[in-house]
Coordinates of C-alpha atoms in Angstrom, one line a residue:
M73 CA 102.4 111.1 48.9
S74 CA 102.5 114.4 50.5
A75 CA 100.5 116.0 53.0
E76 CA 97.9 117.7 50.6
Q77 CA 97.5 114.5 48.5
N78 CA 97.2 112.1 52.2
P79 CA 92.9 112.2 52.9
V80 CA 94.1 111.0 56.5
K81 CA 96.7 114.0 57.2
R82 CA 94.4 116.1 55.5
L83 CA 91.3 115.3 57.8
L84 CA 93.7 115.0 61.2
G85 CA 95.0 118.8 59.9
D86 CA 91.3 120.1 59.9
I87 CA 90.7 118.4 63.0
D88 CA 93.4 120.2 64.4
T89 CA 92.5 123.8 63.3
S90 CA 89.1 123.4 64.3
I91 CA 89.9 122.2 67.9
K92 CA 92.3 125.7 67.7
N93 CA 89.6 128.3 66.4
S94 CA 87.3 126.7 68.9
E95 CA 86.6 129.2 72.1
F96 CA 86.9 126.0 74.3
A97 CA 90.2 124.8 73.9
D98 CA 92.5 127.1 75.4
W99 CA 93.9 124.5 76.8
Y100 CA 94.5 121.9 73.4
P101 CA 98.0 123.4 72.7
I102 CA 99.4 122.4 76.1
S103 CA 97.1 118.5 75.5
K104 CA 98.7 118.2 71.8
K105 CA 102.6 119.5 73.0
E106 CA 102.0 116.8 76.2
F107 CA 101.0 113.8 73.4
R108 CA 103.5 114.4 71.3
D109 CA 106.5 115.0 73.6
T110 CA 105.5 111.5 75.5
V111 CA 104.7 109.9 72.5
R112 CA 108.4 110.2 71.4
S113 CA 109.4 108.3 74.3
P114 CA 110.2 104.7 73.8
W115 CA 108.6 103.8 77.2
I116 CA 104.8 104.3 76.1
W117 CA 105.5 101.6 73.4
V118 CA 107.2 99.5 75.7
L119 CA 103.4 99.7 78.0
S120 CA 101.9 99.0 74.9
L121 CA 104.0 95.8 74.1
I122 CA 103.3 95.1 77.9
F123 CA 99.5 95.4 77.6
I124 CA 99.5 93.2 74.4
V125 CA 101.5 90.6 75.6
L126 CA 99.5 90.4 79.4
F127 CA 96.2 91.4 78.0
A128 CA 95.7 89.8 74.3
L129 CA 98.0 87.4 73.0
P130 CA 96.9 85.3 76.2
A131 CA 93.4 85.7 76.0
V132 CA 93.7 84.3 72.4
L133 CA 96.0 81.2 73.2
G134 CA 93.6 80.3 76.1
L135 CA 90.8 80.9 73.4
Y136 CA 92.5 78.4 70.9
F137 CA 93.8 75.7 73.1
N138 CA 91.5 76.0 76.3
I139 CA 88.7 77.9 76.6
G140 CA 87.6 76.7 72.5
Q141 CA 87.8 73.2 73.8
Q142 CA 85.7 73.5 76.9
F143 CA 83.2 75.1 75.1
A144 CA 83.2 72.5 72.1
E145 CA 82.7 70.0 74.6
A146 CA 80.0 71.3 75.9
G147 CA 78.2 71.9 72.8
A148 CA 78.2 76.0 72.8
S149 CA 79.2 77.9 70.0
L150 CA 82.5 80.0 70.5
T151 CA 82.2 83.8 70.2
T152 CA 84.2 86.7 72.0
D153 CA 82.3 86.6 75.0
A154 CA 84.5 83.9 76.1
Y155 CA 87.6 86.0 75.3
V156 CA 85.9 89.1 77.3
R157 CA 85.4 86.4 80.2
F158 CA 89.2 85.8 80.0
A159 CA 90.4 89.2 79.7
L160 CA 88.3 91.1 81.9
P161 CA 90.8 89.5 85.2
I162 CA 93.4 90.7 83.6
A163 CA 92.1 94.3 82.7
A164 CA 90.6 95.0 85.7
P165 CA 94.1 95.6 87.5
L166 CA 96.3 95.9 84.6
L167 CA 95.0 99.3 83.1
P168 CA 94.2 101.4 86.7
A169 CA 98.7 100.5 87.0
V170 CA 99.6 101.9 83.4
A171 CA 97.1 105.0 83.7
I172 CA 98.5 105.6 87.3
V173 CA 102.2 105.4 85.5
I174 CA 100.9 107.7 83.1
G175 CA 99.1 110.3 84.8
Y176 CA 101.4 110.6 88.2
A177 CA 104.1 113.1 87.0
A178 CA 101.8 115.1 84.6
I179 CA 102.0 118.3 87.3
A180 CA 103.8 117.5 90.2
R181 CA 106.9 116.6 87.7
E182 CA 106.7 119.8 86.6
S183 CA 107.1 121.9 89.6
E184 CA 110.0 119.9 90.9
R185 CA 111.8 120.6 87.4
G186 CA 110.7 124.9 87.8
S187 CA 109.3 124.8 84.2
L188 CA 105.6 125.2 85.9
K189 CA 106.5 128.3 86.6
I190 CA 107.5 128.9 83.1
L191 CA 104.7 127.4 81.9
L192 CA 102.3 129.4 83.8
S193 CA 104.1 132.4 82.6
L194 CA 102.2 131.7 79.5
P195 CA 99.0 133.1 79.2
Y196 CA 97.3 129.9 80.4
T197 CA 95.8 129.9 83.8
R198 CA 95.8 126.9 86.0
G199 CA 92.5 125.1 84.9
E200 CA 93.9 125.3 81.5
L201 CA 97.0 123.3 82.4
L202 CA 95.5 120.9 84.2
A203 CA 92.5 120.2 81.6
G204 CA 95.1 120.1 78.6
K205 CA 97.4 117.4 80.9
F206 CA 94.3 115.5 81.5
V207 CA 93.7 115.3 77.4
G208 CA 96.8 115.0 76.8
R209 CA 97.7 112.1 79.4
S210 CA 94.3 110.3 78.9
A211 CA 94.8 109.8 74.9
I212 CA 98.1 108.4 75.8
T213 CA 96.7 106.5 78.3
L214 CA 94.3 105.3 75.4
I215 CA 97.5 104.0 73.1
P216 CA 98.1 100.6 74.6
V217 CA 94.1 99.8 75.1
T218 CA 93.9 100.7 71.7
V219 CA 96.7 99.0 70.3
G220 CA 95.5 95.5 72.6
F221 CA 92.3 95.7 71.0
L222 CA 93.3 95.8 67.9
T223 CA 95.6 92.7 68.0
T224 CA 93.2 90.9 69.6
L225 CA 91.1 91.7 66.5
L226 CA 93.7 90.7 63.9
V227 CA 94.1 87.2 65.5
L228 CA 91.0 86.7 66.1
L229 CA 89.2 87.9 62.4
P230 CA 91.0 84.8 60.4
S231 CA 89.9 82.4 63.3
E232 CA 86.6 80.4 63.4
I233 CA 85.4 82.2 66.6
E234 CA 82.5 84.3 66.0
I235 CA 83.0 88.0 66.8
A236 CA 79.8 89.3 69.0
W237 CA 80.5 93.0 68.0
E238 CA 78.0 94.5 70.4
S239 CA 79.5 92.8 73.6
F240 CA 83.1 93.0 72.2
L241 CA 82.7 97.2 71.7
L242 CA 80.6 97.6 74.9
F243 CA 83.9 95.8 76.3
A244 CA 86.7 97.9 74.7
L245 CA 84.3 100.9 75.4
A246 CA 84.4 100.3 79.1
T247 CA 87.6 99.3 78.8
M248 CA 89.0 102.6 77.4
T249 CA 87.3 104.8 80.1
Y250 CA 87.9 103.1 83.0
G251 CA 91.6 104.1 82.0
V252 CA 90.9 107.3 81.2
V253 CA 89.1 107.4 84.7
F254 CA 92.3 106.1 86.9
T255 CA 94.4 108.8 84.3
A256 CA 92.2 111.6 85.8
F257 CA 92.5 110.2 89.6
A258 CA 96.4 110.1 89.0
I259 CA 96.6 113.8 87.6
G260 CA 94.1 114.5 90.3
L261 CA 96.8 113.8 92.9
S262 CA 99.6 115.1 90.9
A263 CA 98.0 118.5 90.7
A264 CA 97.6 118.1 94.5
L265 CA 100.6 117.3 95.7
K266 CA 104.4 118.9 95.7
T267 CA 106.5 115.9 94.2
A268 CA 106.2 113.2 91.8
R269 CA 107.1 110.5 94.5
R270 CA 104.5 111.8 96.7
A271 CA 102.0 111.5 94.1
M272 CA 103.4 108.2 92.8
A273 CA 102.7 106.5 96.5
A274 CA 99.1 108.1 97.0
S275 CA 98.1 106.7 93.8
L276 CA 99.7 103.0 94.2
G277 CA 98.5 103.3 97.9
I278 CA 95.1 104.0 97.6
Y279 CA 95.1 101.4 94.1
V280 CA 96.0 99.1 96.2
Y281 CA 93.3 99.4 98.7
L282 CA 90.8 99.5 95.8
Q283 CA 92.2 96.6 94.6
V284 CA 93.0 94.3 97.6
F285 CA 90.8 95.5 100.4
W286 CA 88.1 97.7 98.8
S287 CA 85.6 94.3 98.0
N288 CA 85.7 93.8 102.1
L289 CA 84.8 97.2 103.0
G290 CA 80.8 97.0 102.5
A291 CA 80.7 93.5 103.9
G292 CA 82.7 94.7 106.8
L293 CA 80.1 98.1 107.2
G294 CA 77.1 95.6 106.8
N295 CA 78.3 93.4 109.7
L296 CA 79.6 96.7 111.9
L297 CA 75.8 98.0 111.4
S298 CA 74.1 95.2 112.2
D299 CA 75.9 94.4 115.5
H300 CA 75.9 98.1 116.5
A301 CA 72.7 99.5 115.0
N302 CA 70.4 96.4 115.1
I303 CA 69.9 97.1 110.9
D304 CA 68.2 93.9 109.2
Q305 CA 69.6 91.5 106.6
V306 CA 68.2 93.2 103.5
T307 CA 69.8 96.7 105.1
Q308 CA 73.0 94.8 105.7
L309 CA 72.6 93.8 101.9
H310 CA 72.2 97.2 100.9
V311 CA 74.7 98.5 102.5
E312 CA 77.2 95.9 101.3
L313 CA 76.3 96.4 97.7
F314 CA 75.8 100.2 97.6
V315 CA 79.7 100.5 99.0
S316 CA 80.9 98.0 96.5
L317 CA 79.7 99.7 93.7
L318 CA 81.3 102.8 94.9
S319 CA 84.7 100.9 94.0
P320 CA 85.8 102.2 90.5
I321 CA 87.1 98.4 90.1
A322 CA 84.0 96.7 91.3
A323 CA 81.6 99.5 89.0
Y324 CA 83.8 98.6 86.0
R325 CA 83.6 94.7 86.6
T326 CA 79.8 94.7 87.2
L327 CA 79.2 96.8 84.0
V328 CA 81.4 94.3 81.9
Q329 CA 79.5 91.4 83.6
E330 CA 76.2 93.4 82.6
V331 CA 77.3 92.7 79.1
L332 CA 78.3 89.3 79.3
Q333 CA 75.0 88.6 81.5
G334 CA 72.7 90.3 79.7
S335 CA 71.3 91.4 82.8
P336 CA 71.9 94.4 85.5
I337 CA 70.4 92.0 88.1
R338 CA 72.3 89.0 87.4
S339 CA 75.7 90.6 87.8
R340 CA 74.9 92.8 91.2
L341 CA 74.4 89.7 92.4
L342 CA 78.3 89.0 91.9
L343 CA 79.1 91.4 94.1
T344 CA 76.9 90.2 97.4
S345 CA 77.4 87.7 99.8
N346 CA 74.1 85.9 99.6
P347 CA 72.8 86.3 96.3
Q348 CA 69.4 84.5 97.5
V349 CA 68.1 87.1 100.0
T350 CA 69.5 89.8 98.1
C351 CA 67.3 88.7 95.0
E352 CA 64.1 87.5 96.9
E353 CA 64.1 89.8 100.0
M354 CA 66.2 93.0 98.7
L355 CA 64.8 92.8 95.2
G356 CA 61.3 90.8 95.6
G357 CA 62.3 88.4 92.9
T358 CA 62.5 84.3 92.7
L359 CA 66.2 83.0 92.6
E360 CA 66.1 80.3 90.2
V361 CA 69.2 78.3 88.6
T362 CA 69.4 78.0 84.7
Q363 CA 72.5 76.3 82.8
A364 CA 73.2 79.8 82.5
G365 CA 73.8 80.3 86.2
A366 CA 71.7 81.6 89.3
E367 CA 69.1 84.0 87.4
C368 CA 66.6 86.4 89.6
A369 CA 63.5 86.6 88.3
N370 CA 60.9 89.1 88.8
A371 CA 63.1 91.1 90.2
A372 CA 63.2 95.1 90.2
L373 CA 66.6 96.6 90.5
P374 CA 66.2 100.1 92.6
P375 CA 67.7 102.7 90.9
Q376 CA 70.7 103.3 93.0
Y377 CA 71.9 100.1 91.3
S378 CA 71.0 100.6 87.9
T379 CA 73.0 100.9 84.8
V380 CA 73.2 104.7 84.4
A381 CA 74.0 104.8 88.5
V382 CA 76.5 102.7 88.1
I383 CA 78.2 104.4 85.2
G384 CA 77.8 107.9 87.4
Y385 CA 79.9 106.2 90.0
L386 CA 82.3 105.5 87.7
L387 CA 82.6 108.4 86.4
L388 CA 83.1 110.0 89.8
W389 CA 86.5 108.8 90.1
L390 CA 87.1 111.0 87.0
V391 CA 85.2 114.4 88.1
I392 CA 86.1 114.7 92.2
P393 CA 90.0 113.9 91.5
L394 CA 90.4 116.5 89.0
V395 CA 87.7 118.7 90.9
A396 CA 89.9 118.5 94.2
G397 CA 93.3 118.5 92.1
Y398 CA 92.4 121.8 90.6
Y399 CA 91.3 123.4 94.1
V400 CA 94.6 122.4 95.9
F401 CA 96.3 123.5 92.6
E402 CA 94.8 126.8 92.2
N403 CA 95.5 127.9 96.0
K404 CA 98.9 126.3 96.2
D405 CA 102.1 128.8 96.4
L406 CA 104.8 127.4 93.6

């Protein structure tokens, strides 16, 4: 079948032409070349395989042989929500590492090789170059994520596991956004730093801090203010929760937990060291222990902890690194 007869190729060709002709797509040739060059590399398919093995297949096997039995014994119906609970602890640390590997050398490696000067001699601004690199590398990051989710669906569809489409698709959307956020983070550092080695070291260093140490930062800061500024326990818990939510990893986790729990309040309580005081004194509710877990009834969630606010905190890790990276890159002598 020729390209003219193939409706998929014809549709992609039409989209390609439309983007090329738009006034906002000066960066498009860069992102298209970035995507094509990288997708030919075998390592992107190795990453896809790793993501399938570490993300999709163990979770599915767990559903069939372990989690499914536990749910059956509890008399509950087995849905893909159990899969999401199983996959979340894998996706949260794995995907940022994949995104960093994809993004850290986007601009710094070009600078090392001298090809960056050649690119900038063409009719592209530094901002267009950064935007093109971001779009192209983000599309590459989404390949292993998409392959992982599609593989999971292919295995789950013929099984007896009920697919809860809403929560599954929201989990997929949150995970894709999470991957793009860390891609932007790595590209921003790549634009700001002189070498790919420095960009990799800085990206991994900040990632390790976020993964290992940030969870204790809010509680530690709250304790410090309590000891030296005499703040009360409620204010201390506000500090703990707010600082925790500023981490992109915690923001992603609590958004997925919100989908699973069906309640933003319940998912935020998981981030605090004292859920009872948080519920009753900070949120003005009543903590009730139900079969589904602790629930804060009749509580009001302050705007800074709402779903929209948490999404905003997550997206800040996309915007700030790109803006800061662009500012340094724009003023950097190559």
